Coordinates of C-alpha atoms in Angstrom, one line a residue:
X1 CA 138.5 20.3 -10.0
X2 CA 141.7 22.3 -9.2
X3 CA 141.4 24.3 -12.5
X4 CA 137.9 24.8 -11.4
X5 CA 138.7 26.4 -7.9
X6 CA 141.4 28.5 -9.6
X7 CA 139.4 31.1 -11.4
X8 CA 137.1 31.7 -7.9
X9 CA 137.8 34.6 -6.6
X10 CA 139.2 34.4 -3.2
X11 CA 137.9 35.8 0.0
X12 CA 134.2 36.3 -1.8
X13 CA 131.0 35.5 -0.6
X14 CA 127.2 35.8 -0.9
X15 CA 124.6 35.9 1.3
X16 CA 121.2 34.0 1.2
X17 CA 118.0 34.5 3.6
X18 CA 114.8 33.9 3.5
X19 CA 111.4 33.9 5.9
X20 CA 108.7 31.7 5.1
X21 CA 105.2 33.0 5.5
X22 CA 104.1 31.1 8.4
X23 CA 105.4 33.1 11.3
X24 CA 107.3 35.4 10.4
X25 CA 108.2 38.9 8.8
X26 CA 109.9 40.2 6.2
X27 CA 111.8 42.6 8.4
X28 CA 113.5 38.9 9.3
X29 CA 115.6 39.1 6.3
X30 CA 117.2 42.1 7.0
X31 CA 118.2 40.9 10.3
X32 CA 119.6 37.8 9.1
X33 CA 121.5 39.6 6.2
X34 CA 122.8 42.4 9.1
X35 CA 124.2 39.2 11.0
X36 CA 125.8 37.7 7.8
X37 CA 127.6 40.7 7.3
X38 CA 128.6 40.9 10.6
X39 CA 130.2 37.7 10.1
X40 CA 131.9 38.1 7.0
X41 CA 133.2 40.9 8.6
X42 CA 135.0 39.1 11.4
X43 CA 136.5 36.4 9.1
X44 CA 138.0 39.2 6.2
X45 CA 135.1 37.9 3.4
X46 CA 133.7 40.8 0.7
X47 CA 130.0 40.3 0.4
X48 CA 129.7 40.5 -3.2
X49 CA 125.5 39.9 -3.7
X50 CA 123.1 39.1 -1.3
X51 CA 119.8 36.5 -2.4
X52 CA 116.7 37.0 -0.5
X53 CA 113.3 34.8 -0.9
X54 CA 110.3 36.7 0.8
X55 CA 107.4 34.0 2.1
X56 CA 109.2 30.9 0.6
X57 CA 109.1 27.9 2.5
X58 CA 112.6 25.6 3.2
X59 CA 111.1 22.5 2.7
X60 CA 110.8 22.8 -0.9
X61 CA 114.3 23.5 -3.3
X62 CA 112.0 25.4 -5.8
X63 CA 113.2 29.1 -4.8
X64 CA 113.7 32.3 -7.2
X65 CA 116.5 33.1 -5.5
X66 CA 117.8 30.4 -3.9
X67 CA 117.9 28.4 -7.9
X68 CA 119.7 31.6 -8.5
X69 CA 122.2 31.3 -6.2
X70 CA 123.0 27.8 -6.9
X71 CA 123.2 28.6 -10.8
X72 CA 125.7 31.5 -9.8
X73 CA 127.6 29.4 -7.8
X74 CA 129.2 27.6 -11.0
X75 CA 130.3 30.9 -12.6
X76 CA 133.0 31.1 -9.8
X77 CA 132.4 35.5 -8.9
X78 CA 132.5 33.7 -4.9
X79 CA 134.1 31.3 -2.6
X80 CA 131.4 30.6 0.2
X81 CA 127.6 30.6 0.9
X82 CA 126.5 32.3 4.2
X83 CA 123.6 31.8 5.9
X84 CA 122.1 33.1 8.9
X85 CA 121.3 29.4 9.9
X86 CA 121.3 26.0 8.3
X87 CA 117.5 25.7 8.2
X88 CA 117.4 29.1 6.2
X89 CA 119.0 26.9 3.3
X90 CA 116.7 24.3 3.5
X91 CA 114.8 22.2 6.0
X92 CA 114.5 19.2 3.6
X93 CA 117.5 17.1 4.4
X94 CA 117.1 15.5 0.9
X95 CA 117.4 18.8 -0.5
X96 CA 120.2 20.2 1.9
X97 CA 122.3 16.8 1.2
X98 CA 122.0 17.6 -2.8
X99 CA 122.0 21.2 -3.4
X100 CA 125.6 21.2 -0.7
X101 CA 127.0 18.8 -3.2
X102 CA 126.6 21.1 -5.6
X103 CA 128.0 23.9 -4.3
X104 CA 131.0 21.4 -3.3
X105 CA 131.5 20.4 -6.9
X106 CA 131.8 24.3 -7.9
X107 CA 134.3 25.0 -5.6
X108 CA 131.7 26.6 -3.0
X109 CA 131.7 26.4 1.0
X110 CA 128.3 26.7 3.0
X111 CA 129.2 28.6 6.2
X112 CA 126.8 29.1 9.1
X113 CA 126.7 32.6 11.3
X114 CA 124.7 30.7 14.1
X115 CA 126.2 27.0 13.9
X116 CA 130.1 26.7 13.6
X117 CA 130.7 24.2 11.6
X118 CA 134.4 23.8 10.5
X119 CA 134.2 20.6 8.3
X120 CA 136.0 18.2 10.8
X121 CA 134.4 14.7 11.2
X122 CA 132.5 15.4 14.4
X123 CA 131.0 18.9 12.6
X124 CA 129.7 16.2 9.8
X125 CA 128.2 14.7 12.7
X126 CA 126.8 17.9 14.3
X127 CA 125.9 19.4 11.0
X128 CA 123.3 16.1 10.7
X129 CA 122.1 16.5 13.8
X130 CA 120.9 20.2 13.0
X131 CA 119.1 19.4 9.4
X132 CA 117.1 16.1 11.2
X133 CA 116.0 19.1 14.0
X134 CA 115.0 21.7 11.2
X135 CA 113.1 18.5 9.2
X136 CA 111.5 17.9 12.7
X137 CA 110.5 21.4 13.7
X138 CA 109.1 21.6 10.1
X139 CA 107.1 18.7 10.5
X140 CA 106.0 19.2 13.3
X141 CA 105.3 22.9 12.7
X142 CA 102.5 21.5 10.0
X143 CA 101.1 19.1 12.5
X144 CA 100.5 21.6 14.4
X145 CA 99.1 23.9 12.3
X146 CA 96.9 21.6 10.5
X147 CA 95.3 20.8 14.0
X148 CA 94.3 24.2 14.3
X149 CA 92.8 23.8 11.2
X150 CA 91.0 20.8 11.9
X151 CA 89.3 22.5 15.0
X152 CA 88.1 24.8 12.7
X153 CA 87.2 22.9 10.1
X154 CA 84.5 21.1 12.5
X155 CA 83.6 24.7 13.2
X156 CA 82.9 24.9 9.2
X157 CA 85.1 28.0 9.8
X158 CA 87.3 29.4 6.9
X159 CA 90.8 28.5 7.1
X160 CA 92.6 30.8 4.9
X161 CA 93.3 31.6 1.2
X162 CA 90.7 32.7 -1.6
X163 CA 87.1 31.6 -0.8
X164 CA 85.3 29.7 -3.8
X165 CA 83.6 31.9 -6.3
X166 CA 80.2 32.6 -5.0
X167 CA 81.1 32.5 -1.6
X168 CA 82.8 35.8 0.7
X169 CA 84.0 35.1 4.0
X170 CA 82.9 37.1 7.3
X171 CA 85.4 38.9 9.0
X172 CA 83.5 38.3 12.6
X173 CA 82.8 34.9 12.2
X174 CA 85.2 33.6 9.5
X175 CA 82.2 31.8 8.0
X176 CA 81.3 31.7 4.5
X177 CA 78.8 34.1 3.2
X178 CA 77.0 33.9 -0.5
X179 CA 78.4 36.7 -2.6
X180 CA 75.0 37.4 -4.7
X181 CA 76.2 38.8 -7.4
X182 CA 79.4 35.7 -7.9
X183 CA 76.1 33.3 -6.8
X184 CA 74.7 34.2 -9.9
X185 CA 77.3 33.4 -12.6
X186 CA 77.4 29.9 -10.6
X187 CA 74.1 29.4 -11.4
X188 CA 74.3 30.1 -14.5
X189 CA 77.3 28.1 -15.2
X190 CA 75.8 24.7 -13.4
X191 CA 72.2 25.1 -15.2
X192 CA 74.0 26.1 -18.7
X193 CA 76.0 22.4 -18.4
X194 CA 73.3 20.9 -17.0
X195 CA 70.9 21.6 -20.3
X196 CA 74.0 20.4 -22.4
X197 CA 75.7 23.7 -22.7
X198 CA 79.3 22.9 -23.3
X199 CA 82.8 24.8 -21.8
X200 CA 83.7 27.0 -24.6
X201 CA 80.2 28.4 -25.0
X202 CA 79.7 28.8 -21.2
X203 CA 83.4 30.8 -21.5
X204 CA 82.6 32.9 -24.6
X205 CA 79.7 34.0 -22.6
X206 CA 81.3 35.3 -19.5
X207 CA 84.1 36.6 -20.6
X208 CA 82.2 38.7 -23.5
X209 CA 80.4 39.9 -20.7
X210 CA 83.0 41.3 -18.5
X211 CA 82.6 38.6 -15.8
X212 CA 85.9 37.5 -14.5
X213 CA 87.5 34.8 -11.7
X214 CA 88.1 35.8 -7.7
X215 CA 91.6 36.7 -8.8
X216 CA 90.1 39.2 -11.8
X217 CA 91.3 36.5 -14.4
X218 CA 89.1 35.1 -17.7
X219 CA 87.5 31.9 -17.4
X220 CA 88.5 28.8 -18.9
X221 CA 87.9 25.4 -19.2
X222 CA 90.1 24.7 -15.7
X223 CA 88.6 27.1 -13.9
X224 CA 85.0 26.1 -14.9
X225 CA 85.7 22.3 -14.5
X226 CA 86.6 23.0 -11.2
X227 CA 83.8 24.7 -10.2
X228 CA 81.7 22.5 -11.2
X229 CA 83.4 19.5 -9.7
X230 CA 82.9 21.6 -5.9
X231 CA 80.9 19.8 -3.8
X232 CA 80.6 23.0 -1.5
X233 CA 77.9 24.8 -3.7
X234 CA 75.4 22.0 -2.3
X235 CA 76.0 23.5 1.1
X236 CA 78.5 20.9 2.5
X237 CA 81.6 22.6 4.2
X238 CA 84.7 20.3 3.4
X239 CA 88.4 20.8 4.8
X240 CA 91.6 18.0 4.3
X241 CA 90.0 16.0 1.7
X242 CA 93.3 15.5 -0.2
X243 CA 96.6 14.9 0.4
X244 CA 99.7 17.5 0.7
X245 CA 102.2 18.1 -1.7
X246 CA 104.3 15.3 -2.7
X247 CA 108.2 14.7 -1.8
X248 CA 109.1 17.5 -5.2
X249 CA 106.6 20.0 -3.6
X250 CA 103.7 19.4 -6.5
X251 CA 100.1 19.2 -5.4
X252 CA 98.5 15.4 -5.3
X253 CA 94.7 15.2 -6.4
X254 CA 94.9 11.2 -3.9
X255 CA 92.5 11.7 -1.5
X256 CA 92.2 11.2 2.4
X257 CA 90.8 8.7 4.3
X258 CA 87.2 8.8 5.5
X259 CA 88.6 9.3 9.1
X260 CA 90.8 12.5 7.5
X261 CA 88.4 13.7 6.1
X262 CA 86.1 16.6 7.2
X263 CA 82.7 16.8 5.7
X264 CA 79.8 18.9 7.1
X265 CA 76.4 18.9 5.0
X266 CA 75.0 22.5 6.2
X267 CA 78.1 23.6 7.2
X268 CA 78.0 26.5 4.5
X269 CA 75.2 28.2 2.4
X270 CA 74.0 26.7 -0.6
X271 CA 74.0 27.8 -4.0
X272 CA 72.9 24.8 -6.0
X273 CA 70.6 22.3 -4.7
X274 CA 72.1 18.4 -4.9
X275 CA 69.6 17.6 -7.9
X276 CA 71.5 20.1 -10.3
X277 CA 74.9 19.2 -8.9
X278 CA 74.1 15.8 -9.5
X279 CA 72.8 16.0 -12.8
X280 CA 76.2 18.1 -13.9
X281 CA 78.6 15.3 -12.2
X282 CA 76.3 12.9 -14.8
X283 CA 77.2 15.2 -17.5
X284 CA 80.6 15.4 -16.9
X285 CA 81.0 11.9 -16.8
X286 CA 79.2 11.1 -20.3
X287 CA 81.0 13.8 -21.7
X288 CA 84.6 12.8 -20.5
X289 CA 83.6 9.1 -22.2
X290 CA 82.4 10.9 -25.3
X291 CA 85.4 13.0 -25.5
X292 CA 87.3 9.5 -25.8
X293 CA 85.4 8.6 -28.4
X294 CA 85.6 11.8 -30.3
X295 CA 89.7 10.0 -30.6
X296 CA 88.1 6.9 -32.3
X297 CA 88.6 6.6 -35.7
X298 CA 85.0 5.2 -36.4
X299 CA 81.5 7.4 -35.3
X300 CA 80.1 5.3 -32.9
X301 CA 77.0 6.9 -32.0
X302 CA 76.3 5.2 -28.8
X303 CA 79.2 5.0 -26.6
X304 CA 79.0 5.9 -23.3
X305 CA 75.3 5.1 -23.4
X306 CA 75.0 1.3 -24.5
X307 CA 75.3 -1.6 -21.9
X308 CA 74.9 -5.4 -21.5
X309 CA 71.2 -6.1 -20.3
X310 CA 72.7 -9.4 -19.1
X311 CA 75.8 -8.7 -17.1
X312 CA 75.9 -4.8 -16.8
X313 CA 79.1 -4.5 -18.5
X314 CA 79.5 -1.6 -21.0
X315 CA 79.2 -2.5 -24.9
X316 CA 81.9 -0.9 -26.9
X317 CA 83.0 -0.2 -30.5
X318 CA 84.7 -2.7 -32.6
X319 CA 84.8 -4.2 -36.0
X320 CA 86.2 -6.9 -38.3
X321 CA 87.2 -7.2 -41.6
X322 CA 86.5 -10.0 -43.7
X323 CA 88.6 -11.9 -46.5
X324 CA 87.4 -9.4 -49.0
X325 CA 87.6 -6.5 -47.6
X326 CA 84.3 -6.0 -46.2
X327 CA 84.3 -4.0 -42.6
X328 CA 81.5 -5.0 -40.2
X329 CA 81.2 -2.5 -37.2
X330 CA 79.3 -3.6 -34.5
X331 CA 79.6 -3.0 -30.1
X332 CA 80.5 -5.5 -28.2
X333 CA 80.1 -7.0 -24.7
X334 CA 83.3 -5.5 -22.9
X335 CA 82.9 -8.4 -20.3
X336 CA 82.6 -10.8 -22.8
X337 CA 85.0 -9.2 -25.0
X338 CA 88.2 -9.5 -22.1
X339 CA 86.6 -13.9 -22.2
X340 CA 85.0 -13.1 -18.7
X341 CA 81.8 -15.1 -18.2
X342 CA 79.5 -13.0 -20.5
X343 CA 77.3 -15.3 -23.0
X344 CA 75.7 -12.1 -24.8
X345 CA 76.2 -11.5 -28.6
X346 CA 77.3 -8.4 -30.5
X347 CA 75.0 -6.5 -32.5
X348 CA 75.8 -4.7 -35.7
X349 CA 76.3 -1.1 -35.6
X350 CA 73.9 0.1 -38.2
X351 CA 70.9 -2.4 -36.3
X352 CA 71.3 -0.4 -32.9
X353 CA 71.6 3.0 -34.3
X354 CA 69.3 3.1 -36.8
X355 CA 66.6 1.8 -33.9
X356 CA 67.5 4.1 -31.5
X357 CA 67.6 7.1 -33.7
X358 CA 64.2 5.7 -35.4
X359 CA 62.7 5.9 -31.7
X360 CA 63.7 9.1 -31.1
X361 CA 61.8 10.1 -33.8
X362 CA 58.8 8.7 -33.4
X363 CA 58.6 9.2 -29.7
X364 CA 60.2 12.5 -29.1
X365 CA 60.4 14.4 -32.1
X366 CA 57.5 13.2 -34.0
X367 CA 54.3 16.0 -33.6
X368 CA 52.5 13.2 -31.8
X369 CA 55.2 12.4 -29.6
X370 CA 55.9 16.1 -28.6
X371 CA 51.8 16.5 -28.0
X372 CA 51.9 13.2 -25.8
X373 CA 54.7 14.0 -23.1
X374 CA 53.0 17.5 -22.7
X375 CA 49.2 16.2 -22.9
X376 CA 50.8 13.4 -20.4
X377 CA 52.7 15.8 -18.0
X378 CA 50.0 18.5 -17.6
X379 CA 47.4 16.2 -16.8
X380 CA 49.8 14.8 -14.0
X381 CA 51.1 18.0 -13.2
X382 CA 47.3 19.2 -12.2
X383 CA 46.8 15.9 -9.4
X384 CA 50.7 16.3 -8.4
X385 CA 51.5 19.5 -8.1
X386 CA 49.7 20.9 -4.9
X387 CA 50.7 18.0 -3.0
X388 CA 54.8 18.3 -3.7
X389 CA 54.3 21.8 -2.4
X390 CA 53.1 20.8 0.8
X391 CA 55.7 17.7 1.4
X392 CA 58.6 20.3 0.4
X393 CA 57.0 22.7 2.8
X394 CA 57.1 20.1 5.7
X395 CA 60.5 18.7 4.7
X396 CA 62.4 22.4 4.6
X397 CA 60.6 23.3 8.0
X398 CA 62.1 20.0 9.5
X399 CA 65.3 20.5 7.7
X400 CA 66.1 23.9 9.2
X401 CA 64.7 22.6 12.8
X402 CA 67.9 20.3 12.6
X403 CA 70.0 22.8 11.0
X404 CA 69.4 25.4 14.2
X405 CA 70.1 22.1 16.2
X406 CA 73.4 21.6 14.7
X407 CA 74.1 25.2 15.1
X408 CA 73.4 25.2 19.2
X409 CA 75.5 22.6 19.1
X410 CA 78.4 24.3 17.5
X411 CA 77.9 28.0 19.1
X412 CA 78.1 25.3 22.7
X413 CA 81.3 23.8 21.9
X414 CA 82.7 27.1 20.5
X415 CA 81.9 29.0 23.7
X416 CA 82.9 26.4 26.6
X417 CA 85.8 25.0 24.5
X418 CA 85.1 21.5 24.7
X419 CA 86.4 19.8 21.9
X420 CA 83.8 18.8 18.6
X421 CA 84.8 15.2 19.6
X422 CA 82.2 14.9 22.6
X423 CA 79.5 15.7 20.9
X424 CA 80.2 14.4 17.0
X425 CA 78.1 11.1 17.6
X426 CA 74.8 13.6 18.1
X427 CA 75.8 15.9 15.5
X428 CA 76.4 12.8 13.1
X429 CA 73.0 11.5 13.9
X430 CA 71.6 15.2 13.0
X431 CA 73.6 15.4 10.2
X432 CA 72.2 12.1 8.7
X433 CA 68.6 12.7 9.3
X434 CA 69.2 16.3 7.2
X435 CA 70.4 14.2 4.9
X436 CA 67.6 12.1 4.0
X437 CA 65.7 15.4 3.9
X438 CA 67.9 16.5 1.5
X439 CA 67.4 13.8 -0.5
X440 CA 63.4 13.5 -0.3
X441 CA 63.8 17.3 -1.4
X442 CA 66.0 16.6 -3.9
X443 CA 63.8 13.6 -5.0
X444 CA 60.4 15.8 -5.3
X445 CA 62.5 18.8 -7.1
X446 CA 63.5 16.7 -10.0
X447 CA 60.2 15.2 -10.3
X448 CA 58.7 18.9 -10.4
X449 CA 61.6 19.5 -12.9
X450 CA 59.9 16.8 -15.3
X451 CA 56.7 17.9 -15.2
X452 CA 57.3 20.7 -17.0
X453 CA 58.2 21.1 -21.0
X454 CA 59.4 24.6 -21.6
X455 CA 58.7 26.3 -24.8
X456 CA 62.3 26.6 -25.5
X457 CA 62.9 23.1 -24.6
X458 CA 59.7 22.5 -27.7
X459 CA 61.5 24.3 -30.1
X460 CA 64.6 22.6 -29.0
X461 CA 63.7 19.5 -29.9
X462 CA 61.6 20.6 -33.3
X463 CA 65.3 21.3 -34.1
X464 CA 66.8 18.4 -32.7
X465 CA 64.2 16.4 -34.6
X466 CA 65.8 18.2 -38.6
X467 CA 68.9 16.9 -37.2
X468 CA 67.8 13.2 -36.8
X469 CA 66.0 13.1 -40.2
X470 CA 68.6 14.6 -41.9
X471 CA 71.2 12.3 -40.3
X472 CA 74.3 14.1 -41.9
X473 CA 76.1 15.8 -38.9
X474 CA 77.6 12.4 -36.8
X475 CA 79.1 14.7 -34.1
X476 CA 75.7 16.6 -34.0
X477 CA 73.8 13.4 -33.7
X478 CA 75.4 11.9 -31.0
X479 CA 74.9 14.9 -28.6
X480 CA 71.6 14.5 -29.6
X481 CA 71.5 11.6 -29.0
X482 CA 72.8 11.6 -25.2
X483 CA 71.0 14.9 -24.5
X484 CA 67.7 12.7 -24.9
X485 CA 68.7 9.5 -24.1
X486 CA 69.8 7.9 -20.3
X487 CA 70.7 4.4 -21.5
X488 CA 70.5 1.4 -24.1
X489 CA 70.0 -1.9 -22.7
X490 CA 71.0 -4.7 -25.1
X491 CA 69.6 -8.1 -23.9
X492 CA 69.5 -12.0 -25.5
X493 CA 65.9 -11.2 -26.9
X494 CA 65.1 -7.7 -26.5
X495 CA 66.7 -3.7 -26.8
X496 CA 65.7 -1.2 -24.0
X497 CA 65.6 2.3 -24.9
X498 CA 65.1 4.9 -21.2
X499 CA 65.0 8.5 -22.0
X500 CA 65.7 11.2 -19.9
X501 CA 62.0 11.8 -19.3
X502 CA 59.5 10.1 -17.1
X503 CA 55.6 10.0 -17.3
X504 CA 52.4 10.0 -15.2
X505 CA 51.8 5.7 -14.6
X506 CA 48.0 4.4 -15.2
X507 CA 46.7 6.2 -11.9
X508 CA 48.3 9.6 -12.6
X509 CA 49.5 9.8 -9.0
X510 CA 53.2 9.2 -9.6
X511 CA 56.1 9.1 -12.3
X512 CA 57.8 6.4 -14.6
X513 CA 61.2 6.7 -16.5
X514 CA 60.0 6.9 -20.3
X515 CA 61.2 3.3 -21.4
X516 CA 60.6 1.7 -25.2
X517 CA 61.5 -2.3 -25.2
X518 CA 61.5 -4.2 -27.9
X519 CA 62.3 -7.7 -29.4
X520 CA 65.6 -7.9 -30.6
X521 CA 64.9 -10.1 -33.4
X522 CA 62.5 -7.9 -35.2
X523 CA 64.7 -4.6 -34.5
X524 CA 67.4 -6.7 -36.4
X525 CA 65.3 -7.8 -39.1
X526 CA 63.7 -4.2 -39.4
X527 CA 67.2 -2.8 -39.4
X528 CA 69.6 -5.2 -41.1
X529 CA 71.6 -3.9 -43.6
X530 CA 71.9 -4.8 -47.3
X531 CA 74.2 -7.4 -48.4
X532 CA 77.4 -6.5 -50.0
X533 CA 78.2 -8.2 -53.3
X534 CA 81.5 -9.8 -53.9
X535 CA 83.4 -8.0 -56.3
X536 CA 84.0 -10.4 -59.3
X537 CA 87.3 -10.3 -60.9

């Protein structure tokens, strides 16, 4: 230690300020460095740098400058560390306690302009006090603010930072506003991924045509995940849903409590409707568990899609290999496969797959299949269609009657300044009947949404249909294969195929999922494969 304080240079110091971004300016910084200099001045030190962080809060260590410092201190070019106060080096005692031991093990002396602290033992004792006060005033400083925030949060008011793409904010109000032209990528991008539409397509597209992010970036996949993931585009204003940074100062995805939490259906325009939100959380979902199985080493064409008829538990991939050899693949019963109280047997892999793909051909892609879902739907269509418009008319109408409600109620509390809490229980009550609206809305849009085969979507699936003849393309085949398909249901005596199509019932007057059952026992006879001979030696 003595050979390392022997090549400091004596008499040498450095200065370090900073102003954080919450209330303050950077004209601070020159104050604090005049005072420092002032000081070093008085006690016969030569300033030989000065560190500065602009907008850079003390109760995180991770600082440009401040890292700087700290790394310079070990090259020994100065003696002490002066700072206008001990909070401007941190306000984290943690971080106060460790980075001070470093600059102790280089030889370096922390001096204060403000607090004079001359290292005796009743200084250690002051020194303490003032870090627990700048960890308090910090803390509290937050609670504080976040209060503010809160009150406007019920307000569904915007509470700083860069809006969501799609959305502007009003300078008057500090509402959100749809940005039109924004509005329209984000429709594209949640009706591309709804119809199957993957990331890098939806990416290639945007970028090739000059559309870019709210901070003039290209799109990728974590900006478009996120986007999709946001809740807000269905019109519900959110605020606090997570928690804050961690003890390091790196962002936690755990969320809040329900109590915490601020969630406002209505609170903000909507881009999306719920249906197609919905539909793209599905997606996501199925794709994230196809994604995992893209990692297997075997094709298993069904995962993510097959489940236990008896017990509801998910059927997985596995196989075994016999004595000679031989590999069986087959999914499994995951309850039954942890020994949980699941009685169901496997089936083979080549039994289930080649039924389900057999189905698909003969109910979707077959000529007679394609005729029968659009003979089926328009004949529907022609009884139903009159009669949603005139239930979505009445819903809407009541749905904005409650919407103005909600809005009295606000514009009340904003102008008298009664807190949001007197009235929450009415607006909770208005909120949920919207709700239901929402969903009866929601409910008679996606039926509308079936009625109707496109002519894309009829060449799509003439195409789809090569695909599942041909069956050489595995990846290919199980996109297919989900893009059609909502579920298999493997029970003791039968298989359940529902597709991700519905049809008029025997009166015409409403809709039924598309469902194909049969018994088990003759899809594994129909689809049993061919004994392996033994290999004689």
């Amino acid at each position: 230690m003595s050979a390392r304080r022997a090549r400091i240079i004596s008499n040498t110091a450095v200065i370090y300020a900073r102003y954080s971004s919450t209330n303050q300016r950077e004209e601070s910084i020159e104050a604090q460095v005049r005072a420092c200099q002032e000081y070093a001045k008085r006690n016969g030190l030569v300033i030989v740098d000065i560190y500065a962080d602009s907008a850079k809060t003390g109760t995180n260590a991770e600082r440009e400058e401040f890292q700087r410092m700290i790394a310079d201190s070990a090259t020994g070019k100065f003696e002490f560390v002066i700072v206008h106060k001990l909070d401007r080096f941190s306000r984290d005692r943690y971080d106060s306690i460790a980075y001070k031991r470093k600059l102790k093990l280089n030889g370096v002396t922390l001096r204060s302009v403000l607090e004079n602290l001359d290292g005796s033992p009743e200084s250690l004792i002051l020194e303490s006090l003032l870090e627990g006060m700048a960890a308090y005033y910090s803390q509290n400083l937050a609670r504080e603010a976040l209060k503010g925030m809160k009150e406007n949060g019920y307000r569904c008011m915007h509470n700083g930072g860069i809006p969501p793409y799609g959305y502007d904010v009003d300078k008057e109000t500090r509402k959100y506003v749809i940005n039109e032209e924004e509005a329209m990528v984000v429709r594209y991008i949640f009706s591309s991924y709804a119809d199957g539409v993957g990331y890098n397509q939806i990416i290639r597209y945007l970028n090739a045509n000059g559309y870019r992010s709210k901070r003039g970036n290209p799109f990728g996949k974590n900006s478009i995940h996120d986007l999709l993931k946001n809740i807000r585009y269905t019109g519900i204003y959110t605020f606090n849903l997570r928690k804050e940074k961690d003890a390091v100062g790196n962002r936690n995805h755990r969320p809040k409590s329900e109590e915490e939490r601020i969630m406002i259906e209505g609170g903000m325009p909507a881009i999306i409707d719920k249906d197609t939100f919905d539909r793209v959380q599905m997606q996501i979902r199925r794709n994230k568990r196809l994604a995992a199985c893209e990692k297997a080493h075997e094709p298993y064409l069904l995962s993510g899609l097959i489940y236990c008829g008896e017990c509801k538990g998910t059927m997985w991939g596995s196989r075994i290999k016999d004595r000679h050899g031989n590999i069986t693949r087959f999914y499994v019963c995951s309850t039954r496969d942890y020994k949980k109280h699941c009685d169901n047997r496997s089936i083979r892999k080549e039994v289930i797959e080649g039924f389900v793909l057999a189905q698909l051909e003969r109910d979707i892609f077959s000529h007679q299949g394609i005729e029968k879902l659009r003979v089926s739907l328009i004949l529907y269509r022609q009884r139903r269609q009159a009669t949603i418009v005139e239930e979505k008319e009445r819903l809407i109408s009541e749905g904005e009657e409650i919407k103005h409600k909600i809005q009295k109620i606000v514009e009340l509390v904003s102008q008298s300044g009664i807190t949001i809490g007197t009235v929450s229980d009415e607006i909770k009550l208005l909120e949920e009947k919207r709700r239901q609206i929402a969903d009866q809305i929601d409910k008679l849009n996606k039926e509308a949404r079936l009625l109707i085969l496109s002519q894309r979507q009829l060449e799509g699936m003439k195409e789809h249909g090569k695909e599942v003849k041909e069956r050489k393309n595995l990846k290919k085949l199980r996109q297919i294969i989900s893009y059609y398909v909502e579920s298999v249901a493997v029970y003791h005596d039968r298989i359940e195929i529902t597709y991700k199509f519905a049809l008029p019932d025997k009166q015409a007057d409403g809709i039924i999922p598309m469902t194909v059952v049969r018994d088990l026992a003759q899809v594994k006879e129909e689809f049993k494969a061919p004994r392996k001979s033994r290999k004689v030696v």
